[in-house]
Coordinates of N, CA, C and O in Angstrom, one line a residue:
M1 N 10.5 25.1 -3.9 CA 11.0 23.7 -4.1 C 11.6 23.7 -5.5 O 11.1 24.3 -6.5
R2 N 12.8 23.1 -5.6 CA 13.5 23.0 -6.9 C 13.4 21.5 -7.3 O 13.9 20.6 -6.7
I3 N 12.7 21.3 -8.4 CA 12.4 20.0 -8.9 C 13.2 19.6 -10.1 O 13.4 20.4 -11.0
M4 N 13.7 18.4 -10.1 CA 14.4 17.9 -11.3 C 13.6 16.6 -11.7 O 13.2 15.8 -10.9
V5 N 13.3 16.5 -13.0 CA 12.7 15.3 -13.5 C 13.8 14.5 -14.2 O 14.5 15.0 -15.1
Q6 N 13.9 13.3 -13.8 CA 14.8 12.4 -14.4 C 14.0 11.3 -15.1 O 13.1 10.7 -14.6
K7 N 14.4 10.9 -16.4 CA 13.8 9.9 -17.1 C 14.8 8.8 -17.4 O 15.9 9.0 -17.9
F8 N 14.4 7.5 -17.0 CA 15.3 6.4 -17.2 C 14.6 5.4 -18.1 O 13.5 4.9 -17.8
G9 N 15.2 5.2 -19.3 CA 14.6 4.2 -20.2 C 14.9 2.8 -19.8 O 15.5 2.5 -18.8
G10 N 14.4 1.9 -20.6 CA 14.4 0.4 -20.3 C 15.8 -0.1 -20.1 O 16.0 -0.9 -19.1
T11 N 16.8 0.2 -20.9 CA 18.1 -0.3 -20.7 C 18.8 0.3 -19.5 O 19.7 -0.3 -19.0
S12 N 18.4 1.4 -19.0 CA 18.9 2.1 -17.9 C 18.5 1.3 -16.6 O 19.1 1.6 -15.5
L13 N 17.6 0.4 -16.7 CA 17.1 -0.3 -15.5 C 17.2 -1.8 -15.6 O 16.8 -2.6 -14.8
S14 N 17.8 -2.3 -16.7 CA 17.7 -3.7 -17.1 C 18.7 -4.6 -16.3 O 18.4 -5.8 -16.3
T15 N 19.7 -4.1 -15.8 CA 20.7 -4.9 -15.1 C 21.0 -4.3 -13.7 O 20.8 -3.1 -13.5
V16 N 21.6 -5.1 -12.9 CA 22.0 -4.7 -11.6 C 22.9 -3.5 -11.7 O 22.8 -2.5 -11.0
Q17 N 23.9 -3.6 -12.6 CA 24.9 -2.5 -12.7 C 24.2 -1.2 -13.2 O 24.6 -0.1 -12.8
A18 N 23.3 -1.4 -14.2 CA 22.6 -0.2 -14.7 C 21.8 0.5 -13.6 O 21.8 1.7 -13.4
R19 N 21.1 -0.3 -12.8 CA 20.3 0.2 -11.7 C 21.2 0.9 -10.6 O 20.8 1.9 -10.0
E20 N 22.4 0.4 -10.4 CA 23.3 1.0 -9.4 C 23.8 2.4 -10.0 O 23.9 3.3 -9.2
H21 N 23.9 2.4 -11.3 CA 24.3 3.7 -11.9 C 23.1 4.7 -11.7 O 23.4 5.9 -11.4
V22 N 21.9 4.3 -11.9 CA 20.7 5.1 -11.6 C 20.7 5.6 -10.2 O 20.5 6.8 -9.9
L23 N 21.0 4.7 -9.2 CA 21.0 5.1 -7.8 C 22.1 6.2 -7.6 O 21.8 7.2 -6.8
R24 N 23.2 6.1 -8.2 CA 24.2 7.2 -8.1 C 23.7 8.5 -8.6 O 24.0 9.6 -8.0
H25 N 23.0 8.5 -9.7 CA 22.4 9.8 -10.3 C 21.4 10.4 -9.3 O 21.4 11.6 -9.1
V26 N 20.6 9.5 -8.8 CA 19.6 10.0 -7.8 C 20.2 10.6 -6.6 O 19.9 11.7 -6.2
K27 N 21.1 9.9 -6.0 CA 21.8 10.4 -4.8 C 22.5 11.7 -5.0 O 22.4 12.6 -4.2
R28 N 23.2 11.8 -6.2 CA 23.9 13.1 -6.5 C 22.9 14.3 -6.5 O 23.2 15.3 -5.9
E29 N 21.8 14.1 -7.1 CA 20.8 15.2 -7.2 C 20.2 15.5 -5.9 O 19.9 16.7 -5.6
L30 N 19.9 14.5 -5.1 CA 19.3 14.7 -3.8 C 20.3 15.5 -2.9 O 20.0 16.4 -2.2
E31 N 21.6 15.1 -3.0 CA 22.7 15.8 -2.2 C 22.8 17.3 -2.7 O 23.2 18.1 -1.9
A32 N 22.4 17.6 -3.9 CA 22.4 18.9 -4.4 C 21.2 19.7 -4.0 O 21.0 20.9 -4.3
G33 N 20.3 19.0 -3.2 CA 19.1 19.7 -2.7 C 17.9 19.8 -3.6 O 17.0 20.5 -3.3
L34 N 17.9 19.0 -4.6 CA 16.8 18.9 -5.5 C 15.7 18.0 -5.1 O 16.0 16.9 -4.5
S35 N 14.5 18.3 -5.4 CA 13.4 17.3 -5.3 C 13.3 16.6 -6.6 O 13.4 17.2 -7.6
L36 N 13.0 15.3 -6.5 CA 13.1 14.5 -7.7 C 11.8 13.8 -8.1 O 11.1 13.2 -7.2
V37 N 11.5 13.9 -9.4 CA 10.5 13.1 -10.0 C 11.2 12.2 -11.0 O 11.9 12.7 -11.9
I38 N 11.0 10.9 -10.9 CA 11.7 10.0 -11.8 C 10.7 9.2 -12.6 O 9.8 8.6 -12.1
V39 N 10.8 9.3 -14.0 CA 10.0 8.6 -14.9 C 10.7 7.4 -15.4 O 11.8 7.5 -15.8
V40 N 10.0 6.3 -15.3 CA 10.7 5.0 -15.7 C 9.9 4.3 -16.9 O 8.7 4.4 -16.9
S41 N 10.7 3.7 -17.7 CA 10.1 2.8 -18.7 C 10.2 1.4 -18.2 O 10.8 1.1 -17.2
A42 N 9.6 0.5 -19.0 CA 9.7 -1.0 -18.7 C 11.2 -1.4 -18.9 O 11.8 -0.8 -19.8
M43 N 11.6 -2.3 -18.1 CA 13.0 -2.7 -18.1 C 13.4 -3.5 -19.3 O 12.7 -4.4 -19.7
G44 N 14.5 -3.2 -19.9 CA 15.1 -4.0 -20.9 C 14.6 -3.8 -22.3 O 13.9 -2.9 -22.6
R45 N 15.0 -4.7 -23.2 CA 14.6 -4.8 -24.6 C 13.9 -6.1 -24.9 O 13.9 -7.0 -24.1
R46 N 13.4 -6.2 -26.1 CA 12.7 -7.4 -26.5 C 13.5 -8.6 -26.1 O 14.7 -8.7 -26.3
G47 N 12.8 -9.6 -25.6 CA 13.4 -10.8 -25.1 C 13.7 -10.9 -23.6 O 13.9 -11.9 -23.0
E48 N 13.8 -9.7 -23.0 CA 14.1 -9.6 -21.6 C 12.7 -9.5 -20.9 O 11.8 -8.9 -21.4
P49 N 12.7 -10.2 -19.7 CA 11.4 -10.1 -19.0 C 10.9 -8.7 -18.7 O 11.7 -7.8 -18.4
Y50 N 9.6 -8.5 -18.8 CA 9.0 -7.2 -18.5 C 9.1 -6.1 -19.5 O 8.5 -5.0 -19.4
A51 N 10.0 -6.3 -20.5 CA 10.1 -5.2 -21.6 C 8.8 -5.1 -22.4 O 8.1 -6.1 -22.6
T52 N 8.5 -3.9 -22.8 CA 7.2 -3.7 -23.5 C 7.1 -4.7 -24.7 O 6.1 -5.3 -24.9
D53 N 8.2 -4.8 -25.5 CA 8.1 -5.6 -26.7 C 8.0 -7.1 -26.3 O 7.3 -7.9 -27.0
T54 N 8.6 -7.5 -25.2 CA 8.4 -8.9 -24.7 C 7.0 -9.1 -24.3 O 6.4 -10.2 -24.6
L55 N 6.4 -8.2 -23.7 CA 4.9 -8.4 -23.3 C 4.1 -8.4 -24.5 O 3.1 -9.3 -24.6
L56 N 4.4 -7.7 -25.5 CA 3.6 -7.7 -26.8 C 3.8 -9.1 -27.5 O 2.8 -9.7 -28.0
D57 N 5.0 -9.6 -27.5 CA 5.3 -10.9 -28.0 C 4.6 -12.0 -27.2 O 4.0 -12.9 -27.8
W58 N 4.5 -11.9 -25.9 CA 3.8 -12.8 -25.1 C 2.4 -12.9 -25.4 O 1.8 -14.0 -25.5
A59 N 1.8 -11.7 -25.6 CA 0.3 -11.7 -26.0 C 0.1 -12.3 -27.3 O -0.8 -13.1 -27.5
A60 N 1.0 -12.1 -28.3 CA 0.9 -12.7 -29.6 C 1.0 -14.2 -29.5 O 0.3 -14.9 -30.3
Q61 N 1.8 -14.7 -28.6 CA 2.0 -16.2 -28.5 C 0.9 -16.9 -27.7 O 0.9 -18.1 -27.6
N62 N 0.0 -16.0 -27.1 CA -1.0 -16.6 -26.3 C -2.4 -16.2 -26.8 O -3.2 -15.5 -26.1
G63 N -2.6 -16.5 -28.0 CA -3.9 -16.2 -28.6 C -4.0 -15.0 -29.5 O -4.8 -14.9 -30.4
N64 N -3.2 -14.0 -29.2 CA -3.1 -12.8 -30.0 C -4.5 -12.2 -30.2 O -4.8 -11.6 -31.2
A65 N -5.3 -12.3 -29.1 CA -6.7 -11.8 -29.3 C -7.1 -10.7 -28.3 O -8.3 -10.5 -28.0
L66 N -6.1 -10.1 -27.6 CA -6.4 -9.0 -26.7 C -7.0 -7.8 -27.4 O -6.5 -7.4 -28.5
S67 N -8.1 -7.3 -26.9 CA -8.6 -6.0 -27.4 C -7.5 -4.9 -27.1 O -6.6 -5.1 -26.2
A68 N -7.6 -3.8 -27.7 CA -6.7 -2.7 -27.4 C -6.7 -2.3 -26.0 O -5.7 -2.0 -25.4
R69 N -7.9 -2.3 -25.4 CA -8.0 -1.9 -23.9 C -7.2 -2.9 -23.1 O -6.4 -2.5 -22.2
E70 N -7.4 -4.2 -23.3 CA -6.7 -5.2 -22.5 C -5.2 -5.2 -22.8 O -4.4 -5.5 -21.9
K71 N -4.8 -4.9 -24.0 CA -3.4 -4.8 -24.3 C -2.8 -3.7 -23.5 O -1.7 -3.8 -23.0
D72 N -3.5 -2.6 -23.4 CA -2.9 -1.5 -22.7 C -2.8 -1.8 -21.2 O -1.8 -1.5 -20.6
L73 N -3.7 -2.6 -20.7 CA -3.6 -3.0 -19.3 C -2.4 -3.9 -19.1 O -1.6 -3.7 -18.1
L74 N -2.1 -4.8 -20.0 CA -0.9 -5.6 -20.0 C 0.3 -4.8 -20.0 O 1.3 -5.0 -19.2
L75 N 0.4 -3.9 -21.0 CA 1.6 -3.1 -21.2 C 1.9 -2.2 -20.0 O 3.1 -1.9 -19.7
C76 N 0.9 -1.8 -19.2 CA 1.2 -0.9 -18.0 C 2.0 -1.7 -17.0 O 2.7 -1.1 -16.2
C77 N 1.9 -3.0 -17.0 CA 2.6 -3.8 -16.0 C 4.2 -3.6 -16.1 O 4.8 -3.6 -15.0
G78 N 4.7 -3.5 -17.3 CA 6.2 -3.3 -17.4 C 6.7 -2.1 -16.7 O 7.7 -2.2 -15.9
E79 N 6.0 -1.0 -16.8 CA 6.5 0.2 -16.1 C 6.2 0.1 -14.6 O 7.0 0.6 -13.8
I80 N 5.2 -0.6 -14.2 CA 4.9 -0.7 -12.8 C 6.0 -1.6 -12.1 O 6.5 -1.3 -11.0
I81 N 6.4 -2.6 -12.8 CA 7.5 -3.5 -12.3 C 8.8 -2.6 -12.2 O 9.5 -2.7 -11.1
S82 N 9.1 -1.8 -13.2 CA 10.3 -1.0 -13.1 C 10.2 0.0 -11.9 O 11.2 0.2 -11.2
A83 N 9.1 0.6 -11.8 CA 8.9 1.7 -10.8 C 9.0 1.1 -9.4 O 9.7 1.7 -8.5
T84 N 8.4 -0.1 -9.2 CA 8.5 -0.7 -7.8 C 9.9 -1.2 -7.5 O 10.3 -1.2 -6.4
T85 N 10.5 -1.7 -8.6 CA 11.9 -2.2 -8.4 C 12.8 -1.0 -8.0 O 13.6 -1.1 -7.0
L86 N 12.7 0.1 -8.7 CA 13.6 1.2 -8.3 C 13.2 1.8 -7.0 O 14.1 2.1 -6.2
S87 N 11.9 1.8 -6.6 CA 11.5 2.2 -5.3 C 12.1 1.4 -4.2 O 12.6 1.9 -3.2
S88 N 12.1 0.1 -4.4 CA 12.7 -0.8 -3.4 C 14.2 -0.5 -3.2 O 14.7 -0.5 -2.1
L89 N 14.9 -0.3 -4.3 CA 16.3 0.0 -4.2 C 16.6 1.3 -3.5 O 17.5 1.4 -2.7
L90 N 15.8 2.3 -3.8 CA 15.9 3.6 -3.2 C 15.6 3.5 -1.7 O 16.3 4.1 -0.8
E91 N 14.5 2.8 -1.4 CA 14.2 2.7 0.1 C 15.2 1.9 0.8 O 15.6 2.3 2.0
H92 N 15.9 1.0 0.2 CA 17.0 0.2 0.8 C 18.1 1.1 1.2 O 18.9 0.9 2.1
E93 N 18.3 2.2 0.4 CA 19.3 3.2 0.6 C 18.9 4.3 1.5 O 19.6 5.3 1.7
G94 N 17.7 4.2 2.1 CA 17.2 5.2 3.0 C 16.6 6.4 2.4 O 16.3 7.4 3.0
I95 N 16.2 6.2 1.1 CA 15.6 7.3 0.4 C 14.1 7.1 0.3 O 13.7 6.1 -0.4
P96 N 13.3 7.9 0.9 CA 11.8 7.6 0.9 C 11.2 7.9 -0.5 O 11.6 8.9 -1.2
T97 N 10.4 7.0 -1.0 CA 9.8 7.1 -2.3 C 8.3 6.9 -2.3 O 7.8 6.2 -1.4
T98 N 7.7 7.3 -3.3 CA 6.3 7.0 -3.6 C 6.2 6.7 -5.1 O 6.7 7.4 -5.9
V99 N 5.7 5.5 -5.4 CA 5.4 5.1 -6.8 C 4.0 5.6 -7.2 O 3.1 5.3 -6.5
L100 N 3.9 6.2 -8.3 CA 2.6 6.6 -8.9 C 2.5 6.1 -10.3 O 3.4 6.3 -11.1
T101 N 1.4 5.4 -10.6 CA 1.1 5.1 -12.0 C 0.8 6.4 -12.7 O 0.6 7.5 -12.1
G102 N 0.7 6.4 -14.0 CA 0.3 7.6 -14.8 C -1.0 8.1 -14.3 O -1.2 9.3 -14.2
A103 N -1.9 7.2 -14.0 CA -3.3 7.6 -13.5 C -3.1 8.3 -12.2 O -3.7 9.3 -12.0
Q104 N -2.4 7.7 -11.3 CA -2.2 8.3 -9.9 C -1.5 9.6 -10.0 O -1.7 10.5 -9.1
A105 N -0.6 9.8 -11.0 CA 0.1 11.0 -11.1 C -0.8 12.1 -11.8 O -0.4 13.3 -11.9
G106 N -2.0 11.7 -12.2 CA -2.9 12.7 -12.7 C -3.0 12.8 -14.2 O -3.5 13.9 -14.7
F107 N -2.6 11.8 -15.0 CA -2.6 11.9 -16.4 C -3.9 11.4 -17.0 O -4.1 10.2 -17.0
V108 N -4.8 12.3 -17.4 CA -6.1 11.9 -17.9 C -6.0 11.9 -19.4 O -5.5 12.8 -20.1
T109 N -6.5 10.8 -20.0 CA -6.4 10.6 -21.5 C -7.8 10.3 -22.1 O -8.7 10.0 -21.4
D110 N -7.8 10.3 -23.4 CA -9.0 9.8 -24.1 C -8.9 8.3 -24.1 O -8.0 7.7 -23.5
D111 N -9.9 7.7 -24.8 CA -9.9 6.2 -24.8 C -9.4 5.6 -26.1 O -9.8 4.5 -26.5
N112 N -8.4 6.3 -26.7 CA -7.8 5.7 -27.9 C -6.7 4.8 -27.4 O -5.5 5.1 -27.4
F113 N -7.1 3.6 -27.0 CA -6.2 2.6 -26.5 C -5.0 2.3 -27.5 O -5.2 2.2 -28.6
G114 N -3.8 2.3 -26.9 CA -2.6 2.0 -27.7 C -1.9 3.3 -28.2 O -0.8 3.3 -28.5
N115 N -2.6 4.4 -28.2 CA -2.1 5.7 -28.6 C -2.9 6.8 -28.1 O -3.4 7.7 -28.8
A116 N -3.2 6.8 -26.8 CA -4.1 7.7 -26.1 C -3.5 9.1 -26.2 O -2.3 9.3 -26.2
R117 N -4.4 10.1 -26.2 CA -4.0 11.5 -26.2 C -4.3 12.1 -24.8 O -5.3 11.7 -24.2
I118 N -3.5 13.0 -24.4 CA -3.6 13.7 -23.1 C -4.8 14.7 -23.2 O -4.8 15.5 -24.1
L119 N -5.7 14.5 -22.2 CA -6.8 15.5 -22.1 C -6.5 16.5 -21.0 O -6.9 17.7 -21.1
D120 N -5.9 16.0 -20.0 CA -5.7 16.9 -18.8 C -4.5 16.3 -18.0 O -4.3 15.1 -18.0
V121 N -3.9 17.2 -17.3 CA -2.8 16.8 -16.3 C -3.1 17.4 -15.0 O -3.3 18.6 -14.9
R122 N -3.3 16.5 -14.0 CA -3.6 17.0 -12.6 C -2.5 16.4 -11.7 O -2.7 15.4 -11.0
P123 N -1.4 17.1 -11.5 CA -0.3 16.6 -10.8 C -0.4 16.8 -9.2 O 0.7 16.8 -8.6
V124 N -1.5 16.8 -8.7 CA -1.7 17.1 -7.3 C -0.9 16.1 -6.4 O -0.2 16.5 -5.5
R125 N -1.1 14.8 -6.7 CA -0.4 13.8 -5.8 C 1.2 13.9 -6.0 O 1.9 13.7 -5.0
V126 N 1.6 14.2 -7.2 CA 3.1 14.3 -7.4 C 3.6 15.4 -6.5 O 4.6 15.3 -5.8
L127 N 2.9 16.6 -6.6 CA 3.4 17.8 -5.8 C 3.3 17.5 -4.3 O 4.1 17.9 -3.5
E128 N 2.2 16.9 -3.9 CA 2.0 16.5 -2.4 C 3.2 15.7 -1.9 O 3.7 15.9 -0.9
Q129 N 3.5 14.7 -2.7 CA 4.6 13.8 -2.3 C 5.9 14.5 -2.2 O 6.8 14.2 -1.4
L130 N 6.2 15.3 -3.2 CA 7.4 16.1 -3.2 C 7.5 17.0 -2.0 O 8.5 17.1 -1.4
Q131 N 6.4 17.6 -1.6 CA 6.3 18.5 -0.4 C 6.7 17.7 0.8 O 7.2 18.2 1.8
L132 N 6.4 16.4 0.8 CA 6.7 15.5 2.0 C 8.1 15.1 2.0 O 8.5 14.3 2.9
G133 N 8.9 15.5 1.0 CA 10.3 15.1 0.9 C 10.6 13.8 0.3 O 11.6 13.2 0.5
R134 N 9.6 13.2 -0.4 CA 9.7 11.9 -1.0 C 10.2 12.0 -2.5 O 9.8 13.0 -3.2
V135 N 10.9 11.1 -3.0 CA 11.2 11.0 -4.4 C 10.0 10.3 -5.0 O 9.5 9.3 -4.5
V136 N 9.5 10.9 -6.1 CA 8.3 10.4 -6.8 C 8.7 9.6 -8.0 O 9.4 10.2 -8.9
V137 N 8.4 8.3 -8.1 CA 8.7 7.5 -9.2 C 7.4 7.3 -10.0 O 6.5 6.7 -9.5
V138 N 7.4 7.8 -11.2 CA 6.2 7.7 -12.1 C 6.4 6.8 -13.2 O 7.4 6.8 -13.9
T139 N 5.4 6.0 -13.4 CA 5.4 5.0 -14.6 C 5.3 5.8 -15.8 O 4.4 6.7 -15.9
G140 N 6.1 5.5 -16.8 CA 6.0 6.3 -18.1 C 5.0 5.6 -19.0 O 4.5 4.6 -18.7
F141 N 4.6 6.3 -20.1 CA 3.9 5.7 -21.2 C 2.5 5.4 -20.9 O 1.8 4.7 -21.6
Q142 N 1.9 5.9 -19.8 CA 0.5 5.5 -19.4 C -0.3 6.6 -18.8 O 0.3 7.5 -18.2
G143 N -1.6 6.5 -18.9 CA -2.5 7.4 -18.3 C -3.8 6.6 -17.9 O -3.8 5.4 -17.9
Q144 N -4.9 7.4 -17.8 CA -6.1 6.8 -17.4 C -7.3 7.6 -18.0 O -7.2 8.8 -18.0
T145 N -8.3 6.9 -18.5 CA -9.5 7.6 -19.0 C -10.3 8.1 -17.8 O -10.1 7.7 -16.7
E146 N -11.3 9.0 -18.1 CA -12.2 9.5 -17.1 C -13.0 8.3 -16.5 O -13.4 8.4 -15.3
N147 N -13.1 7.2 -17.2 CA -13.8 6.0 -16.7 C -12.9 5.1 -15.9 O -13.4 4.1 -15.4
G148 N -11.6 5.4 -15.8 CA -10.7 4.6 -14.9 C -10.0 3.5 -15.7 O -9.3 2.7 -15.0
D149 N -10.1 3.5 -17.0 CA -9.3 2.5 -17.8 C -7.9 3.0 -18.0 O -7.6 4.1 -18.3
F150 N -6.9 2.0 -17.8 CA -5.5 2.4 -18.1 C -5.4 2.5 -19.6 O -6.0 1.8 -20.4
T151 N -4.5 3.5 -20.0 CA -4.2 3.7 -21.4 C -2.7 3.8 -21.6 O -2.0 4.1 -20.7
T152 N -2.3 3.4 -22.8 CA -0.9 3.7 -23.1 C -0.8 4.8 -24.1 O -1.7 5.0 -25.0
L153 N 0.2 5.6 -24.0 CA 0.4 6.7 -24.9 C 1.4 6.4 -26.0 O 2.0 5.3 -25.9
G154 N 1.6 7.3 -26.9 CA 2.7 7.1 -27.9 C 4.0 7.1 -27.1 O 4.2 7.7 -26.1
R155 N 5.0 6.3 -27.6 CA 6.3 6.3 -27.0 C 6.9 7.6 -26.9 O 6.8 8.4 -27.9
G156 N 7.5 7.9 -25.8 CA 8.1 9.3 -25.6 C 7.2 10.3 -25.0 O 7.6 11.4 -24.7
E157 N 5.9 9.9 -24.8 CA 5.0 10.8 -24.3 C 5.1 11.1 -22.8 O 4.6 12.1 -22.3
A158 N 5.6 10.1 -22.0 CA 5.7 10.2 -20.6 C 6.4 11.5 -20.1 O 6.0 12.2 -19.3
I159 N 7.6 11.8 -20.8 CA 8.3 13.0 -20.4 C 7.5 14.2 -20.7 O 7.5 15.2 -20.0
R160 N 6.8 14.2 -21.8 CA 6.0 15.4 -22.2 C 4.9 15.6 -21.2 O 4.6 16.7 -20.8
L161 N 4.3 14.5 -20.7 CA 3.3 14.6 -19.6 C 3.8 15.4 -18.4 O 3.2 16.3 -17.9
L162 N 5.0 14.9 -18.0 CA 5.5 15.6 -16.8 C 6.0 17.0 -17.1 O 5.8 17.9 -16.2
Q163 N 6.4 17.3 -18.3 CA 6.7 18.7 -18.6 C 5.5 19.5 -18.5 O 5.5 20.6 -18.0
L164 N 4.4 19.0 -19.0 CA 3.1 19.8 -18.9 C 2.7 20.0 -17.5 O 2.2 21.0 -17.1
S165 N 2.9 18.9 -16.6 CA 2.3 19.0 -15.3 C 3.1 19.8 -14.3 O 2.5 20.4 -13.4
V166 N 4.4 19.8 -14.4 CA 5.2 20.5 -13.3 C 6.2 21.5 -13.9 O 7.1 21.9 -13.3
Q167 N 5.9 21.9 -15.2 CA 6.9 22.7 -15.9 C 7.2 24.0 -15.1 O 8.4 24.5 -15.2
H168 N 6.3 24.7 -14.4 CA 6.7 25.9 -13.8 C 7.4 25.7 -12.5 O 7.8 26.7 -11.8
Y169 N 7.5 24.5 -12.0 CA 8.3 24.2 -10.8 C 9.7 23.6 -11.1 O 10.6 23.6 -10.2
V170 N 9.9 23.1 -12.3 CA 11.1 22.3 -12.6 C 12.3 23.2 -12.9 O 12.3 24.1 -13.7
L171 N 13.4 22.8 -12.2 CA 14.7 23.5 -12.4 C 15.4 22.9 -13.6 O 15.9 23.6 -14.4
K172 N 15.5 21.6 -13.7 CA 16.1 21.0 -14.8 C 15.6 19.6 -15.1 O 15.0 19.0 -14.3
W173 N 15.8 19.2 -16.4 CA 15.4 17.9 -16.9 C 16.6 17.1 -17.2 O 17.6 17.7 -17.7
W174 N 16.5 15.8 -17.0 CA 17.6 14.9 -17.3 C 17.0 13.7 -17.8 O 16.2 13.0 -17.2
I175 N 17.4 13.3 -19.0 CA 16.8 12.1 -19.7 C 17.9 11.2 -20.1 O 18.9 11.5 -20.7
S176 N 17.7 9.9 -19.7 CA 18.7 8.8 -20.1 C 17.9 7.7 -20.7 O 17.1 7.1 -19.9
T177 N 18.0 7.4 -21.9 CA 17.3 6.2 -22.5 C 18.3 5.0 -22.5 O 17.9 3.9 -22.6
Q178 N 19.6 5.3 -22.4 CA 20.6 4.3 -22.3 C 21.7 4.8 -21.4 O 22.0 6.0 -21.4
M179 N 22.3 3.9 -20.6 CA 23.4 4.3 -19.7 C 24.6 3.5 -20.0 O 24.6 2.4 -20.5

């Protein structure tokens, strides 16, 4: 299996036109015979719905009293929305997908909420879905503690996680934080 990991940042997913551009990239690599893992960030920039900074602003405007654990839970929502949106678009094009949160993709972290560190990477589900011929869309920026709590990682850590988890299978990496 020849795997390519593609990373799409928030602005790459924030508009209809940007998402269509992403679809073209995905189709091109699938036509080249590659298996794809796509890592996504929350859509957009501050002020746009679902962007990480917008969610932080929302929390600040609504009591600003979330514990670090609950803030991580909130921030995981942005990537989940991006991942499911992209999945829907791909499925509409006849491309079978599976969305996995960082936890479901096997990213185990400590409980340093807001800046969790990776303890282990167990990519079993990612590899299983790739074997089934599905595009795997993974939420960036998050993992899960051994106790099952969602955590967020330092920004930029999502691609490092996937590098650790599937590095001996990967043919090439492609990263776009803006399109």
